[in-house]
Coordinates of C-alpha atoms in Angstrom, one line a residue:
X86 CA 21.5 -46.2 25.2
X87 CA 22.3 -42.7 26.6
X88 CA 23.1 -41.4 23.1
X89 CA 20.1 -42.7 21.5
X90 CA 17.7 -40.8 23.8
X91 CA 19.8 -37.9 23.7
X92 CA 18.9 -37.9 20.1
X93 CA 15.8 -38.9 20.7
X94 CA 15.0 -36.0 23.1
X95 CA 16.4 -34.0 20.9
X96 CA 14.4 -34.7 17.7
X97 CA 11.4 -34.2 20.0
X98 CA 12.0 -30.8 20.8
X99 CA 13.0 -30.2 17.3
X100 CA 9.2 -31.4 16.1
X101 CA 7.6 -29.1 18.7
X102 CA 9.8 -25.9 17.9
X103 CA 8.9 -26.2 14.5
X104 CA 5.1 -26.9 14.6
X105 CA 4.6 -24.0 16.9
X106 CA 0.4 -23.2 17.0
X107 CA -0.6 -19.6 17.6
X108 CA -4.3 -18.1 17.4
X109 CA -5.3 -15.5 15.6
X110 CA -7.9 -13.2 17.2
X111 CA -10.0 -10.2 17.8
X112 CA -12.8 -7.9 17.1
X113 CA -14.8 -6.4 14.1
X114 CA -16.5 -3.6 14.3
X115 CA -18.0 -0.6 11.8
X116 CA -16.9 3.0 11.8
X117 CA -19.3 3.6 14.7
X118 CA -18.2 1.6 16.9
X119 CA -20.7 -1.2 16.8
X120 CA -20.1 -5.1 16.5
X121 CA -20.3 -6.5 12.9
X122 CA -21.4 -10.2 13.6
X123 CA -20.8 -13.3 11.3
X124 CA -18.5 -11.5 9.8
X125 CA -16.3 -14.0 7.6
X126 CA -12.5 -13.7 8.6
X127 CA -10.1 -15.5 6.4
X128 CA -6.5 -16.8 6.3
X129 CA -4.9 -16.9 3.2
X130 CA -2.1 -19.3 2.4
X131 CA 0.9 -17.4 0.0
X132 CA -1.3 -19.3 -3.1
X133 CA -4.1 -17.6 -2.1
X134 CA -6.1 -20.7 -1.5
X135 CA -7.9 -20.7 2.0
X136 CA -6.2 -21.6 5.2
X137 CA -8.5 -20.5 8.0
X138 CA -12.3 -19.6 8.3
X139 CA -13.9 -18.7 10.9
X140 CA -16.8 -16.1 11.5
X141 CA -17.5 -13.6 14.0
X142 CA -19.8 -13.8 16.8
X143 CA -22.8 -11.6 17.7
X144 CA -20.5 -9.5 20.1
X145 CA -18.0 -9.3 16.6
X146 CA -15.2 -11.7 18.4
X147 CA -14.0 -13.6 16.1
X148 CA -10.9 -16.3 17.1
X149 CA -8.5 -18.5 14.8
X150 CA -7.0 -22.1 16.5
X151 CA -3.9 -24.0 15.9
X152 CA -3.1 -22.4 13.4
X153 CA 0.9 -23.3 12.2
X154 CA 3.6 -21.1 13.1
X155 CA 4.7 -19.2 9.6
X156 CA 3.9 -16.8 6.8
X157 CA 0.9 -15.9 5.0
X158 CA -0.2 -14.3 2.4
X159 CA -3.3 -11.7 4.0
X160 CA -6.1 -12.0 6.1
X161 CA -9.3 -10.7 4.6
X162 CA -13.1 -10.2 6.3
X163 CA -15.9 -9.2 5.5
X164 CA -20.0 -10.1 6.0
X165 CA -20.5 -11.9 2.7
X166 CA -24.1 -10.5 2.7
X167 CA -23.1 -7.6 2.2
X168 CA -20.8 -7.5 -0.9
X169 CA -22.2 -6.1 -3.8
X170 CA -22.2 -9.2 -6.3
X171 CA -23.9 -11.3 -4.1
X172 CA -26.9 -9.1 -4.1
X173 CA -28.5 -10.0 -0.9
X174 CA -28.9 -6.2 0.7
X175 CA -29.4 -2.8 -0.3
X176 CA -27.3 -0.4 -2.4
X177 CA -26.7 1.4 1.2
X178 CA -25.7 -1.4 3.2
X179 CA -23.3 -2.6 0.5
X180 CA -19.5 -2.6 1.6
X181 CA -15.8 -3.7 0.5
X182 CA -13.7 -5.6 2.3
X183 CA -10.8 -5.2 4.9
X184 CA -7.1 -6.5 4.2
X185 CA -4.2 -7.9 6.3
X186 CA -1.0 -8.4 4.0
X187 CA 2.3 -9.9 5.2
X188 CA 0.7 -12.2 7.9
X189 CA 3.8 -13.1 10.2
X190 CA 2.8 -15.9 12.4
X191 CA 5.3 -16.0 15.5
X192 CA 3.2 -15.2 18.6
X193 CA -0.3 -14.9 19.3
X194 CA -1.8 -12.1 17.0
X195 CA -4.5 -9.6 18.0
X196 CA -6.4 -8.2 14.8
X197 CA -9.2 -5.7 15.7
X198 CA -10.9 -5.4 12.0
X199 CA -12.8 -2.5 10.8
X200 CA -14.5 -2.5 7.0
X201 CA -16.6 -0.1 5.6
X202 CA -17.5 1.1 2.4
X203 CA -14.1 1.7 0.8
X204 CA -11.3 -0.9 0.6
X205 CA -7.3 -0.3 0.6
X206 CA -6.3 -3.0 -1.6
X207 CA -2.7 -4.4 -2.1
X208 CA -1.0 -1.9 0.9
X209 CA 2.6 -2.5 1.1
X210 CA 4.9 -0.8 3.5
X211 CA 8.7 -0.5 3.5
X212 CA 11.2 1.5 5.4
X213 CA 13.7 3.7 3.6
X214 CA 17.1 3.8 5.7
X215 CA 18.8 7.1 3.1
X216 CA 19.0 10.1 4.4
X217 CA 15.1 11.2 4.7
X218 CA 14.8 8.0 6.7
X219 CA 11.1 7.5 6.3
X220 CA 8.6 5.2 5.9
X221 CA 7.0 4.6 2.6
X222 CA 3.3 3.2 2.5
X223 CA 1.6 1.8 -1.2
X224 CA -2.1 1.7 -1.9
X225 CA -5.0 1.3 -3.7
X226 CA -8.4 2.4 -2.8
X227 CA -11.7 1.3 -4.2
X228 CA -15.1 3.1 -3.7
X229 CA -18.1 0.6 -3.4
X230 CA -20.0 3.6 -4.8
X231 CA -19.0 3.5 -7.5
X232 CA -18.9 -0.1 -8.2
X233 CA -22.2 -0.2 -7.9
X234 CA -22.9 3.0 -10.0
X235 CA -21.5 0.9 -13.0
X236 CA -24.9 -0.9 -14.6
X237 CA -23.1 -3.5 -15.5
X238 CA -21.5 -4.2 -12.3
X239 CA -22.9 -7.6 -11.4
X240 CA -20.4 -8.4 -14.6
X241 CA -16.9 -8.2 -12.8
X242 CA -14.7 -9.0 -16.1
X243 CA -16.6 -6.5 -18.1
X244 CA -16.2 -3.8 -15.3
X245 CA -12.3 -4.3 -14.3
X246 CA -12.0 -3.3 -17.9
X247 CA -14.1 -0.4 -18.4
X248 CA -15.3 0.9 -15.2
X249 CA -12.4 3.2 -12.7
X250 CA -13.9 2.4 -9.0
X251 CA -10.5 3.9 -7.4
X252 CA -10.8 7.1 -5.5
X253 CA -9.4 10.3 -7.6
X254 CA -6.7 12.5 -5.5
X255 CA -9.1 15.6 -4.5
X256 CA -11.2 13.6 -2.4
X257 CA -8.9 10.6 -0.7
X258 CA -7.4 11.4 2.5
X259 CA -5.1 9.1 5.0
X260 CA -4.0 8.7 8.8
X261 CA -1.6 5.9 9.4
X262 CA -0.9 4.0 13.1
X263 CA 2.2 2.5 13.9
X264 CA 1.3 -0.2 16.5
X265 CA -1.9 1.8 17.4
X266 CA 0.4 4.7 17.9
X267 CA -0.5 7.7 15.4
X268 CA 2.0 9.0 13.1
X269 CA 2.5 12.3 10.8
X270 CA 1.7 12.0 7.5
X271 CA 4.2 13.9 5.4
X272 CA 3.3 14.1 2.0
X273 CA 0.7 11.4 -0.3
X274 CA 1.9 11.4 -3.7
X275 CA -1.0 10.0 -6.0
X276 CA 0.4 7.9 -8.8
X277 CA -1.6 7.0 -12.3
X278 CA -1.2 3.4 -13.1
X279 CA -1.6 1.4 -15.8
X280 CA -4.3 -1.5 -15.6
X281 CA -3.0 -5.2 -16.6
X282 CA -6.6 -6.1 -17.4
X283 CA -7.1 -4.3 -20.6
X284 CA -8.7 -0.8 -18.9
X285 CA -7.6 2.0 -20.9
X286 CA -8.2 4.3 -17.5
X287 CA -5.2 4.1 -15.2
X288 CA -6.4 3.4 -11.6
X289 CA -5.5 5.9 -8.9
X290 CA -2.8 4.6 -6.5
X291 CA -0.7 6.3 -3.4
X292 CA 2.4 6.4 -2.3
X293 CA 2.4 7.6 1.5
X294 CA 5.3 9.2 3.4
X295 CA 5.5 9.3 6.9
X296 CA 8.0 9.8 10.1
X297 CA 10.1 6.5 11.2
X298 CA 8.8 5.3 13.9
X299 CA 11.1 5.5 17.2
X300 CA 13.5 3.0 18.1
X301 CA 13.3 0.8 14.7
X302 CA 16.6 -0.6 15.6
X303 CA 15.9 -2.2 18.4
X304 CA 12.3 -3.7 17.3
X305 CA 13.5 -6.8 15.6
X306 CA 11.7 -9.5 17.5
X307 CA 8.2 -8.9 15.8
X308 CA 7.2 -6.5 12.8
X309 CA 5.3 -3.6 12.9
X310 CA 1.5 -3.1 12.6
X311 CA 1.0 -0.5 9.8
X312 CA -2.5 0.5 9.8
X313 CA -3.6 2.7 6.7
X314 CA -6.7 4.8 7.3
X315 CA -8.5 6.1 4.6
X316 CA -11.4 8.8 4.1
X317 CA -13.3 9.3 0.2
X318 CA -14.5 12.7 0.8
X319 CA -16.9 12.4 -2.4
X320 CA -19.1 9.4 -0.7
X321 CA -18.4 9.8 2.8
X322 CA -16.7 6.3 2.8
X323 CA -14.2 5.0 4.9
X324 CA -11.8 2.1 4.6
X325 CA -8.4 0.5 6.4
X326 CA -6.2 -2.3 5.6
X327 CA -3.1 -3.7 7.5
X328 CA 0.3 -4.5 7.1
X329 CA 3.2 -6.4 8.9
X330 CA 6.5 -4.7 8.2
X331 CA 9.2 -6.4 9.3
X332 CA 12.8 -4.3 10.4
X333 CA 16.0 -5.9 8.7
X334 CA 18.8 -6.5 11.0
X335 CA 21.6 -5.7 9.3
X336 CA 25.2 -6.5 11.1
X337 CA 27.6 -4.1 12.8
X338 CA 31.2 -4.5 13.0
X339 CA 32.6 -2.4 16.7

């Protein structure tokens, strides 16, 4: 009898370990400072289909419930109002969204959210252990400006193949945070690539160095919050996106 609630406990506290429920919250806000209310923020699964909805209040809180212990694919927000297919506001209140790749779901996660007029689409980060020791950032920004400068716009196939909305390297600039901690940027390295969509005009993409942050080999426990600023000095638009970068543990033999 003693064995079989031994196992019996023990399956138990296997179930509970491994349907751990953490909530995703925090605030959105524009580039002054003020809250952006019903503000959709989503939780994608790594399908892209939708995990998680939920939209900000009129203080721009937004918070995510019982939501499963585990990994998805990005978090994405924005007012749906005020994307430029759906047509419901002005050329000038018109905005892209914000991006949260790499969601690692182990603990409660804070994510204060900022969207403007530019978005950073697809940011990767990754650590290079060689000798420069640095960390490596990818990106792609898109200027609503100049989506909506395209007549045919409201046509989204017919403008990903003939229309450039990315921002061209003499007016893109960057700041990157570390945990909310700012770090040097060392050198942005703009990189032509090819479209898959049929576009014969290659869309302007970075690659962006910057110092390793301190004590990386002791910060195992949770990944990093890289936070990719960015500035498109032709529109005045601004733009950020997120990503959780996770340190390898690699063994040591003493």
């Amino acid at each position: 009898m003693k064995r079989h609630l031994f196992f019996l406990y023990f399956a138990l506290v296997s179930i509970l370990t491994f349907s751990q429920n953490y909530t995703v919250s925090g605030r959105v806000t524009d580039y002054n400072g003020l809250p952006v209310d019903s503000c959709s923020v989503i939780i994608y699964n790594p399908d892209f289909s939708e995990a998680f909805e939920v939209l900000s209040n009129a203080d721009g809180y937004y918070r995510i419930d019982s939501v499963p212990q585990g990994r998805y694919a990005a978090i994405a927000a924005m007012r749906v109002s005020e994307y430029p297919r759906v047509m419901q506001e002005p050329f000038d209140k018109m905005k892209l969204e914000f991006w949260a790749w790499n969601v690692i779901l182990n603990r409660d996660l804070m994510l204060d959210i900022r969207y403007d007029k530019m978005e950073l689409y697809g940011t990767k980060a990754f650590f290079e252990y060689g000798g420069r020791q640095e960390l490596l950032i990818y990106t792609r920004p898109m200027s609503v400006t100049k989506v909506i400068r395209d007549p045919n716009f409201m046509d989204k196939a017919a403008q990903e193949k003939n229309t450039n909305v990315t921002i061209a390297p003499e007016f893109i600039e960057f700041k990157v945070y570390v945990d909310g901690t700012p770090t040097d940027v060392l050198s942005v390295q703009h990189l032509s690539l090819p479209n898959t969509n049929g576009n014969s005009i290659n869309d302007d993409c970075y690659l962006i160095q910057t110092a390793i942050p301190n004590g990386i080999y002791s910060h195992f426990e949770n990944p990093y919050e890289v936070r990719v600023v960015g500035h498109n000095k032709e529109f005045d638009e601004w733009g950020e996106s997120v990503y959780y970068l996770e340190v390898p543990e690699y063994n040591s033999v003493k």
